[in-house]
Coordinates of C-alpha atoms in Angstrom, one line a residue:
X200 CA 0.0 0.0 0.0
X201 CA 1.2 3.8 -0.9
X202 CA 1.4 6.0 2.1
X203 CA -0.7 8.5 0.2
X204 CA -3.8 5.6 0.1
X205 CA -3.5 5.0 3.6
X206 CA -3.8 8.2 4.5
X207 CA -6.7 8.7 2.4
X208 CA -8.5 5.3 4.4
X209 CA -7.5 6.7 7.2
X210 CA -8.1 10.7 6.9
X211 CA -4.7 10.8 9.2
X212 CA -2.1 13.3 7.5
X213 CA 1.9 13.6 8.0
X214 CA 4.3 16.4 7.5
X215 CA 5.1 17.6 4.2
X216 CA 8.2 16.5 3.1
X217 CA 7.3 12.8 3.5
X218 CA 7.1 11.0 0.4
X219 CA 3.6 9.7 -0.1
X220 CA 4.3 8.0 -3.0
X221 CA 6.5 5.3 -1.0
X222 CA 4.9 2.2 -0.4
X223 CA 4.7 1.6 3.3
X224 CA 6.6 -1.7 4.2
X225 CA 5.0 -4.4 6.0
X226 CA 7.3 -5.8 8.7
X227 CA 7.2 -9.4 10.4
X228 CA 9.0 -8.5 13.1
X229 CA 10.7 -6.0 15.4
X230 CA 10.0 -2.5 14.5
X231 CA 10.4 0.6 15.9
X232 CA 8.9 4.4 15.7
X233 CA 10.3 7.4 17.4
X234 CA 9.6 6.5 20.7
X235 CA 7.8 3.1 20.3
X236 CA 8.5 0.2 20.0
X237 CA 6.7 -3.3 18.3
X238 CA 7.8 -6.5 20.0
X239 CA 6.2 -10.0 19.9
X240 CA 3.6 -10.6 22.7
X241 CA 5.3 -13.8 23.7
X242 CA 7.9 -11.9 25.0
X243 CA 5.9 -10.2 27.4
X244 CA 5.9 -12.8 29.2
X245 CA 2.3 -12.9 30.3
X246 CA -1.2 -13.1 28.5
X247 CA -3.0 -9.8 28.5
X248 CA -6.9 -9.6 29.2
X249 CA -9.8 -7.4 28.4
X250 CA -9.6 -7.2 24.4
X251 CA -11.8 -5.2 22.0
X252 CA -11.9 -4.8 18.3
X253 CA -9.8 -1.7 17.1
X254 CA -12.5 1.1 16.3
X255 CA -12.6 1.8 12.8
X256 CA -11.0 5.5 13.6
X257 CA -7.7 3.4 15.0
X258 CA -6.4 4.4 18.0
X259 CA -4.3 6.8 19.4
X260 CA -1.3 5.2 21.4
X261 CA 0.9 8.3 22.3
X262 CA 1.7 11.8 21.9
X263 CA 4.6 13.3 21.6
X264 CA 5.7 15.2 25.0
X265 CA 4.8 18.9 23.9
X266 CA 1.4 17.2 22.7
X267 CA 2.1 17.0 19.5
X268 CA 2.3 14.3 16.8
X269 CA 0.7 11.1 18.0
X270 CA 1.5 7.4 17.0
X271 CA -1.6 5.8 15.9
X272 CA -2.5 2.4 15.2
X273 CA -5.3 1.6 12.3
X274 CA -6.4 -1.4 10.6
X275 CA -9.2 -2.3 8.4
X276 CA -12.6 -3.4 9.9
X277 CA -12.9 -6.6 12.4
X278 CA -8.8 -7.4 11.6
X279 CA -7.8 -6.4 14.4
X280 CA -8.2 -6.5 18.6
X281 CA -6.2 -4.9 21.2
X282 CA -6.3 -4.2 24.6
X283 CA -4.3 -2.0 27.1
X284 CA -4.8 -4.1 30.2
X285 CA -1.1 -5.3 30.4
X286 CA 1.3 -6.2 33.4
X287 CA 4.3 -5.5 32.4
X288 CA 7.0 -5.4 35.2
X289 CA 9.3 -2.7 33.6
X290 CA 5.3 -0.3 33.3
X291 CA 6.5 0.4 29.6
X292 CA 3.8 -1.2 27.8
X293 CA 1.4 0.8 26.0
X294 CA -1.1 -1.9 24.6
X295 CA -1.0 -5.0 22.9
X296 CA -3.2 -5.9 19.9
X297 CA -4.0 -9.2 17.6
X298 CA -4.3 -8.7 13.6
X299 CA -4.7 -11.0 10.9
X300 CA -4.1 -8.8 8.4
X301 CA -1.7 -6.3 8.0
X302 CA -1.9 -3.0 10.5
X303 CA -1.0 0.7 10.2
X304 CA 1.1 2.7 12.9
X305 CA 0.8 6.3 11.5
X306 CA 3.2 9.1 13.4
X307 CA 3.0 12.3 11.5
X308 CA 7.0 12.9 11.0
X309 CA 7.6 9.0 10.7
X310 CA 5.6 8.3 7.9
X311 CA 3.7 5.0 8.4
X312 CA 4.8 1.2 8.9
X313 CA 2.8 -2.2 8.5
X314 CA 2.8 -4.9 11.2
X315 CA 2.3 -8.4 9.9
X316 CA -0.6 -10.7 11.4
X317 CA 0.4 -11.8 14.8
X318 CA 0.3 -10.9 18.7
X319 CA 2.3 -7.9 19.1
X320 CA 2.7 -5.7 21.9
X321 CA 4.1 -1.5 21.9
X322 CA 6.3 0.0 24.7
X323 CA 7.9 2.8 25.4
X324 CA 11.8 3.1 24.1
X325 CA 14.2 3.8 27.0
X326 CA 17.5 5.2 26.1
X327 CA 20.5 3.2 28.3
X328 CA 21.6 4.7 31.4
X329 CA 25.2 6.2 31.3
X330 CA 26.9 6.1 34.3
X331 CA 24.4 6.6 37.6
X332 CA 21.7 8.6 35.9
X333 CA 18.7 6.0 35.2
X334 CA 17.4 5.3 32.1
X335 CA 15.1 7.6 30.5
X336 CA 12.0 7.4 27.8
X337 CA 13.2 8.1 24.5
X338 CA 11.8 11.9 23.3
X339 CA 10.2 11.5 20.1

């Protein structure tokens, strides 16, 4: 799919200067945004609970710190289900989400990138701590 038809399903918009005649790859796998990050639910280490289908509007996962530019996860019409009722022991985990087809996570200076069907879960990025300052979120 061409970022410029996705964000016509969508009616979500990113900056300018982004190409939106790229066609927006669909990864099986570890990915990262900005400050996110995709992982495989098995390595959450524990089953999450409460699921509901992914409104057809997709959902809004994070903003940026001043506000601004929001990750946001869309996917076509009963493809998807997610929830945001996770334990996770490091409290980095946004939400996790089944697809069986191919979802969207729109950021408006990223662009856009495709997860492949699966279990996946987002987090938080943490940048490593240097010395004996802890580790902190990554800014996006």
């Amino acid at each position: 799919m061409f970022l410029a038809e996705l964000l016509d399903r969508t009616g979500l918009d990113v900056l300018d200067h982004l190409d939106r005649q790229v066609t927006v790859p669909v990864i099986d796998g570890l990915q990262a945004q900005g400050d996110l990050i995709v992982l495989p639910l098995a390595l959450l280490g524990r089953q999450p609970r409460d699921w509901w289908e992914l409104p057809a509007e997709g959902r809004e996962l994070v903003r940026g710190e001043a506000g601004n530019n929001p990750h946001t996860l869309v996917a076509d019409r009963g493809t998807c289900r997610m929830t945001t009722w996770l334990k996770d022991p490091e409290q980095l985990a946004i939400a996790a989400f089944e697809n069986t087809a191919p979802v969207w996570l729109i950021h408006p200076e990223h662009g856009a990138t495709g997860i492949a069907p699966g279990a996946w879960f987002v987090r938080r990025q943490r940048e490593p701590a240097a010395g004996f300052r802890k580790p902190a979120l990554v800014a996006d």
